[in-house]
Structures are given as structure tokens and as C-alpha cells.
PDB file of C-alpha atoms in Angstrom:
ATOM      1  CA  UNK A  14     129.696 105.024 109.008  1.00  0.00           C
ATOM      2  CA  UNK A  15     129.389 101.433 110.921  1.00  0.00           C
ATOM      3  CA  UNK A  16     127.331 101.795 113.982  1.00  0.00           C
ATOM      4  CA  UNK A  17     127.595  99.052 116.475  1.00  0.00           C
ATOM      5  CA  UNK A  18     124.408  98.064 118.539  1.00  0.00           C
ATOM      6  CA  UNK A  19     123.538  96.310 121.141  1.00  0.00           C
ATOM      7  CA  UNK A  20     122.403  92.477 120.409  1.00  0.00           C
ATOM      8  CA  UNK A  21     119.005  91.590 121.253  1.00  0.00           C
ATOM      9  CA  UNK A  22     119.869  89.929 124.625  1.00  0.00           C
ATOM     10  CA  UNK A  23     121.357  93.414 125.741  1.00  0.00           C
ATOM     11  CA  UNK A  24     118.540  95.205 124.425  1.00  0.00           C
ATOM     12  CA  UNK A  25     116.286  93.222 126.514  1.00  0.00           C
ATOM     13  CA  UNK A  26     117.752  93.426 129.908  1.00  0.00           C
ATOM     14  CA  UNK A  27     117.944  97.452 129.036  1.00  0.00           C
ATOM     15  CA  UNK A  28     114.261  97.740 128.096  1.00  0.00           C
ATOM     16  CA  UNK A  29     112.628  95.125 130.253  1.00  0.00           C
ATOM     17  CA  UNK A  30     112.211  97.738 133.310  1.00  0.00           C
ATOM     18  CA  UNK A  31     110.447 100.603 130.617  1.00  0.00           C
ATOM     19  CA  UNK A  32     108.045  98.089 129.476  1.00  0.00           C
ATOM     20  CA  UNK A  33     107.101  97.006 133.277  1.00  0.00           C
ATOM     21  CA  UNK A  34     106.177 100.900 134.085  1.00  0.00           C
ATOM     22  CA  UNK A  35     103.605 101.173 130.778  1.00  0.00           C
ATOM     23  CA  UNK A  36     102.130  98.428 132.686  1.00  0.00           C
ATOM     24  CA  UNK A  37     100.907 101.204 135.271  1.00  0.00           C
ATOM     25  CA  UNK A  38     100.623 103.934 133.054  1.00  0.00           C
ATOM     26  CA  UNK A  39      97.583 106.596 133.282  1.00  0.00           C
ATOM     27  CA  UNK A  40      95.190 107.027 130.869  1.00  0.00           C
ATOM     28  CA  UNK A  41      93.725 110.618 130.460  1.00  0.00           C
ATOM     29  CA  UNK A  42      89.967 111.179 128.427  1.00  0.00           C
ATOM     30  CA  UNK A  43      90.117 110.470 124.853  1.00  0.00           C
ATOM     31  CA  UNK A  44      88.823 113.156 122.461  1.00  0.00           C
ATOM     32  CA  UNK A  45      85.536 111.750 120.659  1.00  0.00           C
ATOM     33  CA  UNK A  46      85.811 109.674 117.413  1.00  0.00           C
ATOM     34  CA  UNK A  47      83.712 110.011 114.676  1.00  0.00           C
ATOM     35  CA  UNK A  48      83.138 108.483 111.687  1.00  0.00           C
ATOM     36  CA  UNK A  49      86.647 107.204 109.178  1.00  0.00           C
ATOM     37  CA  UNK A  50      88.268 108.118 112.087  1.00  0.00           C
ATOM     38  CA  UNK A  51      90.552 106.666 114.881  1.00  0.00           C
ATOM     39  CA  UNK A  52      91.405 107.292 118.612  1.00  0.00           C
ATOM     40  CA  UNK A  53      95.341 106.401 119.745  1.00  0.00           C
ATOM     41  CA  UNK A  54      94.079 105.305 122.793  1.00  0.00           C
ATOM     42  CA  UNK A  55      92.368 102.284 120.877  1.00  0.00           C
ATOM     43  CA  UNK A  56      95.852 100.760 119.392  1.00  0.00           C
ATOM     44  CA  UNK A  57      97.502  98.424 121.908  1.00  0.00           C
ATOM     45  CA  UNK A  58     100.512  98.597 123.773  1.00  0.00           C
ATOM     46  CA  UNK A  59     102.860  96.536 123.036  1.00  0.00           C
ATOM     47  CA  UNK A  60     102.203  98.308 119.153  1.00  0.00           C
ATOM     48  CA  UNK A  61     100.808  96.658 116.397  1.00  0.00           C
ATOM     49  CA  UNK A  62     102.177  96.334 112.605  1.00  0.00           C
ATOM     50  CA  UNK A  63      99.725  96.733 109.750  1.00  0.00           C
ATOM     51  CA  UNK A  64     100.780  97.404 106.214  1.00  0.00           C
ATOM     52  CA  UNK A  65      98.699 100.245 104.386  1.00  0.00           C
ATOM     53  CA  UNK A  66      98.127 101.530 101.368  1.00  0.00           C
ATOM     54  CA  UNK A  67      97.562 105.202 101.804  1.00  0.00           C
ATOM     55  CA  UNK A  68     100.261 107.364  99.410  1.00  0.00           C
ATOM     56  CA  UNK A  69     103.019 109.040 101.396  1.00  0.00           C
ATOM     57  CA  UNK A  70     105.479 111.721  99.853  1.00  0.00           C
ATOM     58  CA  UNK A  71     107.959 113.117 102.113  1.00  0.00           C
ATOM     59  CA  UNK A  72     109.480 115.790 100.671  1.00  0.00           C
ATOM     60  CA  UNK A  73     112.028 118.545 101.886  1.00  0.00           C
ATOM     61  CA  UNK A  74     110.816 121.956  99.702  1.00  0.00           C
ATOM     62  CA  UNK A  75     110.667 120.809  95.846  1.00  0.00           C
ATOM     63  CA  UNK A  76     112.741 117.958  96.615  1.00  0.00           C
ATOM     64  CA  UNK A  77     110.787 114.254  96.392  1.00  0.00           C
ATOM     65  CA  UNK A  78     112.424 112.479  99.230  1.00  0.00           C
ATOM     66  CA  UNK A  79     110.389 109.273  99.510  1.00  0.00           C
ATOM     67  CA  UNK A  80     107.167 107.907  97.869  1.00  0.00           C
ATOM     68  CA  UNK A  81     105.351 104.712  98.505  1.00  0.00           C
ATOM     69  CA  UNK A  82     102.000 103.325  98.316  1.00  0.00           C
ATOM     70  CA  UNK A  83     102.581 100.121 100.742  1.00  0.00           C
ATOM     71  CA  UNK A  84     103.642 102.179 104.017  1.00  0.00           C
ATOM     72  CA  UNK A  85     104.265  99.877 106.839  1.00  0.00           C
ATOM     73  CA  UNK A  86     102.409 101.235 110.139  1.00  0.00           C
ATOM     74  CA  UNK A  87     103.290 100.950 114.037  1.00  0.00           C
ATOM     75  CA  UNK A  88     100.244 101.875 116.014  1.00  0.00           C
ATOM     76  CA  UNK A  89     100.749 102.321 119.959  1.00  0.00           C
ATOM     77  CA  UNK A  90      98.830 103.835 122.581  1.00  0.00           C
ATOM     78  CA  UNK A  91      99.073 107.467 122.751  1.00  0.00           C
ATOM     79  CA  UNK A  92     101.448 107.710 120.229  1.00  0.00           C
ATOM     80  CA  UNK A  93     100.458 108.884 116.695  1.00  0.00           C
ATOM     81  CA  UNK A  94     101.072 106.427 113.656  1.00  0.00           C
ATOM     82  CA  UNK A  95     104.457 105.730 112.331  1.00  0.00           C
ATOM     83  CA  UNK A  96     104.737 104.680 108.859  1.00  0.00           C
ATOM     84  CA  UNK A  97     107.705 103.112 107.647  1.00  0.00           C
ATOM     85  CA  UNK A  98     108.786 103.006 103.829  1.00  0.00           C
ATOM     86  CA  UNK A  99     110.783 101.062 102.465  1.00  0.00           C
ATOM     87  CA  UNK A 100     114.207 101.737 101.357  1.00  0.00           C
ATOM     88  CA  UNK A 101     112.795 101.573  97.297  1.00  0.00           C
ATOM     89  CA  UNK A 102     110.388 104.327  97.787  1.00  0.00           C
ATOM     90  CA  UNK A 103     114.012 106.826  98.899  1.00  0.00           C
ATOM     91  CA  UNK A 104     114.347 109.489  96.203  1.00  0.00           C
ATOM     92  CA  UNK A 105     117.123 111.356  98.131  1.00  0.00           C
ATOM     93  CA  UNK A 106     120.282 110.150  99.805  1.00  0.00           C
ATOM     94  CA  UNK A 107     119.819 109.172 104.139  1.00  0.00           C
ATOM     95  CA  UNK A 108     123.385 108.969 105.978  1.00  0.00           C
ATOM     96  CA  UNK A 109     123.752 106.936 109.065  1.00  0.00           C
ATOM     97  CA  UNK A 110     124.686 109.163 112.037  1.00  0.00           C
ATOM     98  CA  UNK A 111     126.081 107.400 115.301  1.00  0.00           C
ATOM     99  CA  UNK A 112     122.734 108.746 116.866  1.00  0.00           C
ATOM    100  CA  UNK A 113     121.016 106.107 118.225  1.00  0.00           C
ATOM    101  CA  UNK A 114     117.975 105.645 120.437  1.00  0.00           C
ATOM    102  CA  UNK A 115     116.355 102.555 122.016  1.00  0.00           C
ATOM    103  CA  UNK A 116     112.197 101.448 122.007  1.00  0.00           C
ATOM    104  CA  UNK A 117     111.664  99.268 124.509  1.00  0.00           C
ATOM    105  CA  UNK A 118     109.262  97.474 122.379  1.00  0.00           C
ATOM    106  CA  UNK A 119     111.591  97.633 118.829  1.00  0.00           C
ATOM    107  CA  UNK A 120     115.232  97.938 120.068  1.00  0.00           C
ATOM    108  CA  UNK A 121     117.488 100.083 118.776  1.00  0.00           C
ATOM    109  CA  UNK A 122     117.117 102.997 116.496  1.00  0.00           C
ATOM    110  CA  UNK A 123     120.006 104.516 113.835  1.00  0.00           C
ATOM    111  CA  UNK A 124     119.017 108.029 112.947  1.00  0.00           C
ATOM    112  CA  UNK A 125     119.742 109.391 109.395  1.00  0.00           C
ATOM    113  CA  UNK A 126     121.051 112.615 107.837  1.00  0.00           C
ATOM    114  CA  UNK A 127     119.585 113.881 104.605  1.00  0.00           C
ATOM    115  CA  UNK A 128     121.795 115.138 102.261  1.00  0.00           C
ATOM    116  CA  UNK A 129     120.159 117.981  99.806  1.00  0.00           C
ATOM    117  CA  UNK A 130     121.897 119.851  96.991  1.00  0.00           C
ATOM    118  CA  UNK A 131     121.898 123.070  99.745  1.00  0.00           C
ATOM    119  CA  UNK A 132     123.508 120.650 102.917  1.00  0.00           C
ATOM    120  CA  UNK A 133     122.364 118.459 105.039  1.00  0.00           C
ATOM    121  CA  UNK A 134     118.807 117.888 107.497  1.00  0.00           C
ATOM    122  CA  UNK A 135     120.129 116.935 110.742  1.00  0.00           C
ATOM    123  CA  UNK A 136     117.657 113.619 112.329  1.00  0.00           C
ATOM    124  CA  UNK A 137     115.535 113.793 109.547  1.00  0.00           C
ATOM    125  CA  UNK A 138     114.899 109.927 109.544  1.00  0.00           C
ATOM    126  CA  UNK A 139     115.506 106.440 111.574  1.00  0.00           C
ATOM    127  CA  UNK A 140     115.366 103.257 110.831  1.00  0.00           C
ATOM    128  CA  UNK A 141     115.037  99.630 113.006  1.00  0.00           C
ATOM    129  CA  UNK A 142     117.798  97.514 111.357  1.00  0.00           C
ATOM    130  CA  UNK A 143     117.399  94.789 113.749  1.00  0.00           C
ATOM    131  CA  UNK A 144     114.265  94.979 115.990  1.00  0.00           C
ATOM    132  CA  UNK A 145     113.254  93.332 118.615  1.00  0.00           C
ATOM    133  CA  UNK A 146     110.662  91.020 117.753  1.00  0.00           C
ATOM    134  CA  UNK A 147     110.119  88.852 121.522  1.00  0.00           C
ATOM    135  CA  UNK A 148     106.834  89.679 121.517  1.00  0.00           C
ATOM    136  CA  UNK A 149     106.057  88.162 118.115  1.00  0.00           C
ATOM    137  CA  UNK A 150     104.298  91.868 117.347  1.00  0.00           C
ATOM    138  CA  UNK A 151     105.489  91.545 113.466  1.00  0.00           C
ATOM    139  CA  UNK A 152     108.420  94.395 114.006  1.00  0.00           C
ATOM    140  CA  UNK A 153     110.913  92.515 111.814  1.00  0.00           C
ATOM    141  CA  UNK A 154     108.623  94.194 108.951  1.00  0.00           C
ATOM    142  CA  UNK A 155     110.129  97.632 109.619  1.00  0.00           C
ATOM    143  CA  UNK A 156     113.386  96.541 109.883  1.00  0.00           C
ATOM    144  CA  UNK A 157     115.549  98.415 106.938  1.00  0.00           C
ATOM    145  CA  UNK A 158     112.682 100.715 106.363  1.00  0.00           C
ATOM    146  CA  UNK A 159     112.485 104.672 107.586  1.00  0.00           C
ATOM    147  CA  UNK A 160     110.452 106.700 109.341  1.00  0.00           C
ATOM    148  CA  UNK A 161     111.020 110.421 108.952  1.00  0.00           C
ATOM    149  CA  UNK A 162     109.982 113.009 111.104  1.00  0.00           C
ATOM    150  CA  UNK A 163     107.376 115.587 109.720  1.00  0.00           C
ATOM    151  CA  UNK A 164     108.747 118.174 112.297  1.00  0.00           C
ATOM    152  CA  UNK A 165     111.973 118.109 109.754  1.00  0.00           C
ATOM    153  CA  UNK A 166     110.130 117.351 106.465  1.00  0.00           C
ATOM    154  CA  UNK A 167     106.736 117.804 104.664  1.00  0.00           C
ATOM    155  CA  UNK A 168     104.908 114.709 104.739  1.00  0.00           C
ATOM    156  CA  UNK A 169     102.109 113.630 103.502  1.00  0.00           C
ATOM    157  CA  UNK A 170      99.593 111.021 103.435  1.00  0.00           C
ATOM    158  CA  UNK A 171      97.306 111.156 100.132  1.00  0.00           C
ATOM    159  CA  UNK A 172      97.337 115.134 100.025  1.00  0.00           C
ATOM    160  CA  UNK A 173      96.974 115.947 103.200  1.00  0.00           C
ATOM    161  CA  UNK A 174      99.839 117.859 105.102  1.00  0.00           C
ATOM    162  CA  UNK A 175     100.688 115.750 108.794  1.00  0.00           C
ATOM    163  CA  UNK A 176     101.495 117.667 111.591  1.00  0.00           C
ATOM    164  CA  UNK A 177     104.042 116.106 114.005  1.00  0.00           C
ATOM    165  CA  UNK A 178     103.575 114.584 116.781  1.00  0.00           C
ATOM    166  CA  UNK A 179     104.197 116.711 120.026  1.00  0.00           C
ATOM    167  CA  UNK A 180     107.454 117.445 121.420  1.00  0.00           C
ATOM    168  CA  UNK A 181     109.656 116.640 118.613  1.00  0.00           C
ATOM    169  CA  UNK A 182     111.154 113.164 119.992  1.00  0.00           C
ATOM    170  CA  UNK A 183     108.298 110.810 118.413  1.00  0.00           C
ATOM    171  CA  UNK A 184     107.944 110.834 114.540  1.00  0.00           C
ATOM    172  CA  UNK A 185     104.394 110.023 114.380  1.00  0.00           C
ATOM    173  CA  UNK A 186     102.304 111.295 111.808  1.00  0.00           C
ATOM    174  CA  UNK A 187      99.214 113.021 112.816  1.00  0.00           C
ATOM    175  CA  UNK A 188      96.020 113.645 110.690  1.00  0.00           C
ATOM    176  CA  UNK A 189      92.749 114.924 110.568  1.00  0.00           C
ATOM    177  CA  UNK A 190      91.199 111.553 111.488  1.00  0.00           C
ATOM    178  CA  UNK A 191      93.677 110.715 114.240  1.00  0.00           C
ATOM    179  CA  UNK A 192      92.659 111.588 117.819  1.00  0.00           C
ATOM    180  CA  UNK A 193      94.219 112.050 120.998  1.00  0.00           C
ATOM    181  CA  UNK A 194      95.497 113.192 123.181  1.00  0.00           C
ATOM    182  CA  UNK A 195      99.020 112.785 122.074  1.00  0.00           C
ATOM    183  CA  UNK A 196     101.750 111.989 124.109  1.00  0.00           C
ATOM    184  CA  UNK A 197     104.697 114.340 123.367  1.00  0.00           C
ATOM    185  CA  UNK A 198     103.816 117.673 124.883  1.00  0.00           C
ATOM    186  CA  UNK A 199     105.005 118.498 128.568  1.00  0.00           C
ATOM    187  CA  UNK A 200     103.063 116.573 130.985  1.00  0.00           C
ATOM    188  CA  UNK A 201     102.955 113.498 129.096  1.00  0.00           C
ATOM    189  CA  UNK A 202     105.997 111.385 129.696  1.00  0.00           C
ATOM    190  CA  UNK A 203     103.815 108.852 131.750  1.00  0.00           C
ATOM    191  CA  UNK A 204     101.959 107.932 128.925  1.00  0.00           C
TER     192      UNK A 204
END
């Protein structure tokens, strides 16, 4: 399936006004951080890129769908991590869809099927082919790699089990050392 996107001078004029409103967006009480671990309301907005080296499995029942031990992360306010593998670390087959969505900070998005031996997993992944990168924020380091959603999949990072982000539209991964709140959940679209 070829999906056709926007070029980066249409994706601008789209996401310029989105950007302008985080300008003036609220900021409720962060939860407490302790000790090895981190507060979303600490990473920046626009998001930075940092590579890691945590190991992340993403796996849908017995089957291995990704591994990796050089995750690429996007950290934004309010938002939990993202980690992006590469498209090495795929142990299953992903399937463009003509699903796309649009960051105002990294462009468009192309959403992926997974195909299993019982059928398919419906948005189970996206991926940046072309982001935005205006900003010089490092996003052409994602770009070819996927994100998958742990609301769809089990991921991990080492062994622990994330939890997805709230609301189902974000697919950031959220562990025991991450802190909110989250945006996600109703009530939190201003974030």
C-alpha cells in the first residue's frame, strides 16, 4: 500500500496553530519523584530525542514481535515515553494502513497492521517516515522506526510489563519510575 503525505511545507502551515496553543497550556501538580525515577512534566516541549539502552520486547501472546537494546526515545511534557525501534529489531510482519495521523512537532504518522498466524492487530504500530525536523529536535532519528502501542501488545522494558498511556490515542510507555499525571484520560486534552 503507497500512502501519500503531506510534504513538510504543508505539514507546517497545518501544525503551526497546535504548537502556538501548547504555548498556553496548563500545568496541573506533578506527583512526587523519587529516587531512579522521572516526572513527565520535567521533559520539554517541543520533545526531546535520546537513544537508550534499556531491552524492549514487544510481543503479541507467545509471539516475539520486536526486540532491541538501542530504543530510540521521544520525551514530551505530559506525555509518557515513546520508544522507537528500529526496523532490524521486527520479528513479525507490520502492514502500512492508509491511517494516518499528524504531530505537530514530528509530522505525519503511517499506522501499521500486524499480521499473526491467527489474523491481523488492527493500529498496533506507527512509524515517522519523514518527520519534521524545523526545530532541529533530532526527530529524523525515528524516522523508519516504530512505536507500538502497549494498549494492543505486551511490551516491555527489561522485564517489566508497561501499561499504556491513558486514553488509547498516545503510545507511550509507562513504568514504575515514570510519573505524572498523564495526559490521555478525559480532562486532559489541554495538556
Amino acid at each position: 500500500m503507497i500512502v501519500t503525505l503531506p510534504t513538510h511545507a504543508e505539514l507546517l502551515a497545518m501544525v503551526g496553530p497546535a504548537r502556538a496553543k501548547w504555548a498556553h497550556a496548563p500545568r496541573p501538580v506533578p506527583e512526587p519523584v523519587g529516587p531512579d525515577e522521572e516526572s513527565v512534566w520535567d521533559y520539554p516541549r517541543p520533545p526531546l530525542v535520546r537513544q537508550g539502552n534499556e531491552h524492549l520486547r514487544v510481543q503479541h501472546h507467545a509471539l516475539i514481535v520486536a526486540d532491541t537494546t538501542s530504543p530510540v526515545w521521544v520525551c514530551e511534557t505530559a506525555g509518557a515515553p515513546v520508544p522507537y525501534l528500529a526496523p532490524e529489531s521486527l520479528r513479525a510482519e507490520l502492514v502500512p494502513t492508509d491511517y494516518v495521523t499528524l504531530c505537530e512537532w514530528k509530522g505525519a504518522a503511517v499506522h501499521y497492521d500486524l499480521v499473526t498466524p491467527a489474523g491481523r492487530v488492527v493500529a498496533a504500530a506507527y512509524s515517522y517516515p519523514d518527520p519534521l525536523d524545523d526545530l532541529g529536535r533530532g526527530f529524523s532519528a525515528i524516522a523508519g522506526r516504530f512505536a507500538f502501542y502497549p494498549a494492543k501488545l505486551a511490551c516491555f522494558v527489561n522485564d517489566e510489563r508497561v501499561r499504556p498511556q491513558p486514553g488509547g490515542y498516545y503510545g507511550g510507555w509507562v513504568t514504575a519510575r515514570i510519573k505524572g499525571p498523564i495526559k490521555g484520560a478525559p480532562g486532559t486534552g489541554a495538556w
